[in-house]
Amino acid sequence: MALSTPLLAHASGLYLYEIATEDTGLAGAGQAARAQDASTLMTNPAGMTRLPDHMITGGLQALYGDTPYTLDNDAALQGNSPGNTIGWFPGASMFYHQRLSDRWSAGIGLYGNYGLGLDFGNWAGDRLIKKSTLIAMTLSPAIAWKINERLSWGLGLGINYGFLSLTRNVDGQDEKATDHDWALNFRTGLLMQVTDATRVGLTYTSKTDYHFNINGTARFPQLDNVSYNLPISAQVNTPAQLMLSAVHDLNQQWSLLADLGWQDWSAYGTNQITVSGQPLTRDNRLHDTWHTALGVQFRPNDQWRLNTGIAYDSSFYKNQDDTSMTMPSGAAWRYGVGAQYQLTTSSNIGVAFEYLNMESSSVSSPLVKGHYNDPNIYFFSMNYSYQF
């Protein structure tokens, strides 16, 4: 039984920066300092003090994951490999901002930046896991205070809802188990206009802890039809995060954007799973991650704003040869491009594309020993903003 339980350690969660906003085309560069639409409520609520009296920003997004998993020849379970495990996954976001006075602003946002759907199909281990879907949505009210002409502060509350489903093959029939949970977290940030051409943003986002309980039993004919009892309680968490961003206007046409960030993944490296109420003791295989990004905005005229950016995130795994099958991850490079078009004096529309490439990873669990070879994710998004 110990061979199988580590597979669900992260319950197919994935923390994303992409929420169907203009940031996608910049690979997130300058996210805590840009403050050009109402989605700043999520990246740095202090940025709302830079917005017009009323503003709505919404977006739609689709990601496609190319993450093929292949069983090794010496895996205990032999047979079909899962192949591509992600495929298409949709996303959306909506934000509203309102100025309350010369110094105070408020807003509310609804978005999802954590979750993933995995489909392993009819493979050798489908009695353990066939499909797994984690959907997490956040409703976030926020306020911002313009302390003076150069410094603003903001605070947002995250009311998070998570839904987890797990489908297995049980005696030839698909059996689906589900659970859901609510969790709270917060985000606070500062935005400083250092010079007329440069502003700097700093945000801190607290962790989010979900608790899901899914029970099940797996029986493997390949292993003498032994019954594996799997009463699993898994925590699916988003780590605490610190992000420092800067935007520098070279002139009226060109701007440079940059990020430096940290995420506290090491807090979730041990005792992720309990079996029959007892913690599964293991060494911490996760460590903290670092994020950096650089981007450029070009405004050729009053109608167009063109974006591009590149970002790098280190892997939260200490060893890429000891990873979770349900959490394909590693050091990642992001490459983004996008464009915004001013439809009217009060509205604009944008499209963006981002390519994410992760380093390969291997699963050491003898039961399903295998590897993800060169996984990639593609993001397609469009957004719309209206001010009034």
Short mmCIF file of C-alpha atoms in Angstrom, two decimals, residues 63-376:
data_model
loop_
_atom_site.label_atom_id
_atom_site.label_comp_id
_atom_site.label_asym_id
_atom_site.label_seq_id
_atom_site.Cartn_x
_atom_site.Cartn_y
_atom_site.Cartn_z
CA LEU A 63 -4.73 26.15 -21.74
CA TYR A 64 -3.53 23.05 -23.51
CA GLY A 65 -1.10 20.75 -21.75
CA ASP A 66 1.21 18.46 -23.69
CA THR A 67 2.40 16.29 -20.79
CA PRO A 68 3.01 12.69 -21.90
CA TYR A 69 3.66 10.17 -19.12
CA THR A 70 5.45 6.92 -19.95
CA LEU A 71 5.80 3.91 -17.65
CA ASP A 72 9.30 2.51 -17.25
CA ASN A 73 10.00 -1.10 -18.20
CA ASP A 74 10.67 -2.00 -14.56
CA ALA A 75 7.44 -0.53 -13.14
CA ALA A 76 5.44 -2.99 -11.02
CA LEU A 77 2.37 -2.26 -13.12
CA GLN A 78 2.93 -3.13 -16.76
CA GLY A 79 0.68 -2.30 -19.69
CA ASN A 80 -0.52 0.84 -21.41
CA SER A 81 1.10 4.15 -20.45
CA PRO A 82 -1.24 7.12 -19.86
CA GLY A 83 0.15 9.25 -22.71
CA ASN A 84 -0.83 12.92 -22.55
CA THR A 85 -2.41 13.61 -19.15
CA ILE A 86 -3.70 17.20 -19.39
CA GLY A 87 -5.14 18.33 -22.72
CA TRP A 88 -7.52 21.33 -22.68
CA PHE A 89 -8.55 23.18 -19.54
CA PRO A 90 -10.67 26.40 -19.49
CA GLY A 91 -10.37 29.50 -17.31
CA ALA A 92 -12.01 32.88 -16.80
CA SER A 93 -11.77 35.99 -14.62
CA MET A 94 -13.75 39.15 -13.83
CA PHE A 95 -12.77 42.26 -11.86
CA TYR A 96 -14.58 45.45 -10.88
CA HIS A 97 -13.04 48.62 -9.42
CA GLN A 98 -14.67 51.75 -7.99
CA ARG A 99 -13.09 54.89 -6.62
CA LEU A 100 -14.66 55.81 -3.28
CA SER A 101 -12.87 59.13 -2.72
CA ASP A 102 -9.67 60.91 -3.69
CA ARG A 103 -7.69 58.51 -1.50
CA TRP A 104 -9.78 55.32 -1.21
CA SER A 105 -10.69 52.70 -3.81
CA ALA A 106 -12.46 49.36 -3.60
CA GLY A 107 -12.99 46.39 -5.87
CA ILE A 108 -14.02 42.78 -6.17
CA GLY A 109 -12.68 39.98 -8.33
CA LEU A 110 -13.61 36.43 -9.29
CA TYR A 111 -10.86 34.29 -10.76
CA GLY A 112 -9.15 30.90 -10.71
CA ASN A 113 -5.37 30.53 -10.74
CA TYR A 114 -5.04 27.12 -9.14
CA GLY A 115 -6.19 23.78 -10.44
CA LEU A 116 -5.82 21.28 -13.21
CA GLY A 117 -7.56 18.39 -14.91
CA LEU A 118 -5.65 15.16 -15.45
CA ASP A 119 -6.90 12.33 -17.65
CA PHE A 120 -4.79 9.16 -17.58
CA GLY A 121 -7.31 7.16 -19.60
CA ASN A 122 -7.32 3.38 -19.82
CA TRP A 123 -3.83 2.63 -18.57
CA ALA A 124 -2.16 -0.02 -16.43
CA GLY A 125 -2.92 1.86 -13.21
CA ASP A 126 -6.48 2.99 -13.91
CA ARG A 127 -7.67 1.12 -10.79
CA LEU A 128 -5.69 3.64 -8.78
CA ILE A 129 -6.43 6.80 -10.77
CA LYS A 130 -8.09 7.38 -14.13
CA LYS A 131 -9.13 11.02 -13.98
CA SER A 132 -8.50 13.76 -11.44
CA THR A 133 -9.84 17.31 -11.56
CA LEU A 134 -9.16 20.13 -9.15
CA ILE A 135 -11.09 23.36 -9.66
CA ALA A 136 -10.39 26.30 -7.37
CA MET A 137 -12.14 29.67 -7.61
CA THR A 138 -11.46 32.80 -5.59
CA LEU A 139 -13.86 35.63 -4.75
CA SER A 140 -11.76 38.56 -3.58
CA PRO A 141 -13.01 41.88 -2.18
CA ALA A 142 -10.25 44.47 -1.80
CA ILE A 143 -9.54 48.05 -0.71
CA ALA A 144 -6.72 50.48 -1.52
CA TRP A 145 -5.53 53.66 0.19
CA LYS A 146 -3.53 56.40 -1.51
CA ILE A 147 -1.27 57.40 1.38
CA ASN A 148 0.29 60.27 -0.55
CA GLU A 149 1.08 61.19 -4.14
CA ARG A 150 3.81 58.56 -4.38
CA LEU A 151 2.76 55.70 -2.09
CA SER A 152 -0.35 53.48 -2.00
CA TRP A 153 -1.34 50.44 0.08
CA GLY A 154 -3.89 47.73 -0.65
CA LEU A 155 -5.45 44.71 1.02
CA GLY A 156 -7.53 41.89 -0.45
CA LEU A 157 -9.31 38.92 1.11
CA GLY A 158 -9.44 35.61 -0.74
CA ILE A 159 -12.61 33.53 -0.26
CA ASN A 160 -11.53 30.32 -1.97
CA TYR A 161 -13.69 27.38 -3.03
CA GLY A 162 -12.08 24.13 -4.14
CA PHE A 163 -13.66 21.08 -5.77
CA LEU A 164 -11.80 17.79 -6.23
CA SER A 165 -12.94 14.74 -8.15
CA LEU A 166 -11.16 11.41 -8.57
CA THR A 167 -12.26 8.70 -10.99
CA ARG A 168 -11.02 5.08 -10.78
CA ASN A 169 -11.70 1.81 -12.53
CA VAL A 170 -13.50 -0.39 -10.02
CA ASP A 171 -14.30 -3.90 -11.33
CA GLY A 172 -14.53 -2.64 -14.89
CA GLN A 173 -16.72 0.37 -14.08
CA ASP A 174 -15.68 3.99 -13.59
CA GLU A 175 -16.26 5.06 -10.00
CA LYS A 176 -16.11 8.79 -9.22
CA ALA A 177 -15.52 10.29 -5.76
CA THR A 178 -15.79 14.02 -5.06
CA ASP A 179 -15.22 16.46 -2.23
CA HIS A 180 -15.11 20.23 -1.76
CA ASP A 181 -13.79 22.75 0.74
CA TRP A 182 -13.63 26.45 1.56
CA ALA A 183 -10.47 28.30 2.58
CA LEU A 184 -9.44 31.88 3.36
CA ASN A 185 -6.26 33.79 2.60
CA PHE A 186 -5.22 37.42 2.08
CA ARG A 187 -3.04 39.59 -0.14
CA THR A 188 -1.47 42.92 0.78
CA GLY A 189 0.71 45.22 -1.26
CA LEU A 190 2.50 48.54 -1.59
CA LEU A 191 2.91 50.57 -4.78
CA MET A 192 5.49 53.38 -4.90
CA GLN A 193 6.01 55.97 -7.63
CA VAL A 194 9.78 56.23 -7.18
CA THR A 195 10.22 58.77 -9.99
CA ASP A 196 7.94 60.12 -12.69
CA ALA A 197 9.15 57.27 -14.91
CA THR A 198 9.54 54.42 -12.41
CA ARG A 199 7.17 52.66 -10.04
CA VAL A 200 7.78 49.66 -7.82
CA GLY A 201 5.26 47.23 -6.35
CA LEU A 202 5.64 44.71 -3.52
CA THR A 203 2.96 42.14 -2.61
CA TYR A 204 2.63 39.34 -0.11
CA THR A 205 0.03 36.58 -0.54
CA SER A 206 -0.65 34.22 2.34
CA LYS A 207 -1.00 30.47 1.88
CA THR A 208 -4.29 28.74 1.12
CA ASP A 209 -5.04 25.38 2.72
CA TYR A 210 -7.67 23.06 1.27
CA HIS A 211 -8.60 19.78 2.96
CA PHE A 212 -10.13 17.06 0.79
CA ASN A 213 -11.13 13.57 1.92
CA ILE A 214 -11.57 10.86 -0.69
CA ASN A 215 -11.79 7.16 0.17
CA GLY A 216 -11.41 4.20 -2.14
CA THR A 217 -10.12 0.69 -2.62
CA ALA A 218 -7.92 -0.53 -5.47
CA ARG A 219 -7.39 -4.15 -6.54
CA PHE A 220 -4.66 -5.04 -9.06
CA PRO A 221 -4.97 -8.38 -10.90
CA GLN A 222 -1.32 -7.99 -11.98
CA LEU A 223 -0.28 -8.13 -8.33
CA ASP A 224 -2.06 -11.38 -7.37
CA ASN A 225 -5.36 -9.47 -7.05
CA VAL A 226 -4.29 -8.01 -3.72
CA SER A 227 -6.72 -5.42 -2.35
CA TYR A 228 -5.20 -2.03 -1.55
CA ASN A 229 -7.24 -0.05 0.94
CA LEU A 230 -6.75 3.65 0.22
CA PRO A 231 -8.53 5.86 2.79
CA ILE A 232 -6.75 9.06 1.77
CA SER A 233 -6.94 12.53 3.26
CA ALA A 234 -5.02 14.93 1.03
CA GLN A 235 -4.31 18.62 1.56
CA VAL A 236 -4.05 20.69 -1.58
CA ASN A 237 -2.35 23.97 -0.86
CA THR A 238 -1.20 27.16 -2.52
CA PRO A 239 2.01 28.51 -0.99
CA ALA A 240 2.72 31.89 0.55
CA GLN A 241 4.23 34.20 -2.06
CA LEU A 242 6.26 37.41 -2.11
CA MET A 243 6.54 39.40 -5.36
CA LEU A 244 8.61 42.48 -6.15
CA SER A 245 7.91 44.18 -9.49
CA ALA A 246 9.06 47.29 -11.31
CA VAL A 247 7.94 49.28 -14.36
CA HIS A 248 10.20 51.89 -15.96
CA ASP A 249 9.00 54.13 -18.82
CA LEU A 250 11.92 54.81 -21.15
CA ASN A 251 9.78 57.30 -23.08
CA GLN A 252 6.17 57.65 -24.23
CA GLN A 253 6.46 54.54 -26.41
CA TRP A 254 8.66 52.07 -24.54
CA SER A 255 8.45 50.57 -21.03
CA LEU A 256 10.52 47.90 -19.30
CA LEU A 257 8.96 45.57 -16.72
CA ALA A 258 10.54 43.12 -14.27
CA ASP A 259 9.73 40.70 -11.42
CA LEU A 260 11.52 38.93 -8.61
CA GLY A 261 9.43 36.50 -6.56
CA TRP A 262 9.53 33.72 -3.95
CA GLN A 263 7.09 30.92 -3.05
CA ASP A 264 7.12 28.90 0.19
CA TRP A 265 6.71 25.39 -1.27
CA SER A 266 8.94 23.79 1.38
CA ALA A 267 6.08 24.13 3.89
CA TYR A 268 4.22 21.38 2.02
CA GLY A 269 6.91 18.79 1.48
CA THR A 270 6.05 16.39 4.30
CA ASN A 271 2.95 14.73 5.74
CA GLN A 272 0.82 15.71 2.75
CA ILE A 273 -1.15 12.49 3.14
CA THR A 274 -2.58 10.55 6.05
CA VAL A 275 -3.49 6.88 5.69
CA SER A 276 -6.11 5.56 8.11
CA GLY A 277 -5.64 8.73 10.13
CA GLN A 278 -1.86 8.30 10.47
CA PRO A 279 0.65 10.63 8.78
CA LEU A 280 2.75 9.09 6.05
CA THR A 281 6.29 9.97 7.16
CA ARG A 282 8.77 10.81 4.42
CA ASP A 283 11.60 13.20 3.76
CA ASN A 284 10.70 16.65 2.54
CA ARG A 285 11.10 16.46 -1.23
CA LEU A 286 10.00 20.06 -1.88
CA HIS A 287 11.87 23.31 -1.44
CA ASP A 288 11.11 27.00 -1.96
CA THR A 289 11.04 28.42 -5.47
CA TRP A 290 12.24 31.63 -7.08
CA HIS A 291 10.67 33.56 -9.92
CA THR A 292 12.09 36.21 -12.23
CA ALA A 293 10.66 37.89 -15.31
CA LEU A 294 11.50 40.60 -17.85
CA GLY A 295 9.07 42.26 -20.24
CA VAL A 296 8.65 45.07 -22.73
CA GLN A 297 5.65 47.22 -23.66
CA PHE A 298 5.63 49.17 -26.93
CA ARG A 299 3.00 51.80 -27.76
CA PRO A 300 3.36 52.70 -31.46
CA ASN A 301 0.30 55.00 -31.31
CA ASP A 302 -2.73 55.80 -29.16
CA GLN A 303 -4.64 52.70 -30.29
CA TRP A 304 -2.12 49.89 -29.75
CA ARG A 305 -0.11 48.49 -26.84
CA LEU A 306 2.15 45.54 -27.69
CA ASN A 307 3.54 43.21 -25.02
CA THR A 308 6.18 40.54 -24.75
CA GLY A 309 7.95 38.90 -21.84
CA ILE A 310 9.98 35.98 -20.56
CA ALA A 311 9.91 34.42 -17.09
CA TYR A 312 11.70 31.66 -15.18
CA ASP A 313 10.53 29.67 -12.15
CA SER A 314 12.76 27.21 -10.34
CA SER A 315 11.41 23.73 -9.55
CA PHE A 316 9.82 23.03 -6.17
CA TYR A 317 11.19 19.48 -6.34
CA LYS A 318 14.61 18.96 -4.77
CA ASN A 319 15.17 16.03 -7.11
CA GLN A 320 13.52 15.75 -10.54
CA ASP A 321 13.97 11.97 -10.29
CA ASP A 322 11.63 11.83 -7.27
CA THR A 323 8.42 13.62 -8.23
CA SER A 324 4.67 13.04 -8.05
CA MET A 325 2.90 11.50 -11.05
CA THR A 326 -0.14 13.73 -10.42
CA MET A 327 1.98 16.91 -10.25
CA PRO A 328 4.01 17.20 -13.48
CA SER A 329 6.32 20.08 -12.68
CA GLY A 330 9.88 21.30 -12.79
CA ALA A 331 11.88 24.39 -13.58
CA ALA A 332 9.78 26.35 -16.07
CA TRP A 333 10.37 28.98 -18.74
CA ARG A 334 7.48 31.16 -19.89
CA TYR A 335 7.42 33.11 -23.17
CA GLY A 336 4.54 35.53 -23.76
CA VAL A 337 3.30 37.85 -26.52
CA GLY A 338 0.14 39.96 -26.66
CA ALA A 339 -1.57 43.07 -27.96
CA GLN A 340 -4.15 45.52 -26.62
CA TYR A 341 -6.33 47.64 -28.92
CA GLN A 342 -8.19 50.77 -27.82
CA LEU A 343 -11.68 50.32 -29.23
CA THR A 344 -13.02 53.61 -27.86
CA THR A 345 -11.87 56.18 -25.34
CA SER A 346 -13.45 54.04 -22.63
CA SER A 347 -12.81 50.44 -23.75
CA ASN A 348 -10.02 48.19 -24.98
CA ILE A 349 -9.66 44.57 -25.99
CA GLY A 350 -6.63 42.32 -25.96
CA VAL A 351 -5.32 38.90 -26.92
CA ALA A 352 -2.31 37.04 -25.57
CA PHE A 353 -0.42 33.80 -26.02
CA GLU A 354 2.07 32.17 -23.69
CA TYR A 355 4.24 29.08 -24.06
CA LEU A 356 5.42 27.32 -20.88
CA ASN A 357 8.16 24.70 -21.05
CA MET A 358 8.98 22.56 -17.99
CA GLU A 359 11.98 20.35 -17.39
CA SER A 360 11.43 16.62 -17.54
CA SER A 361 10.68 14.68 -14.36
CA SER A 362 10.66 11.08 -13.15
CA VAL A 363 8.49 9.19 -10.67
CA SER A 364 10.42 6.78 -8.45
CA SER A 365 7.42 4.96 -6.90
CA PRO A 366 7.97 1.28 -7.92
CA LEU A 367 4.26 0.73 -8.61
CA VAL A 368 4.03 3.27 -11.46
CA LYS A 369 7.66 4.18 -12.05
CA GLY A 370 7.93 6.37 -15.13
CA HIS A 371 8.68 9.82 -16.48
CA TYR A 372 7.31 13.01 -18.00
CA ASN A 373 9.42 13.90 -21.02
CA ASP A 374 9.64 17.61 -21.94
CA PRO A 375 6.14 18.72 -20.76
CA ASN A 376 4.67 21.90 -22.24
#
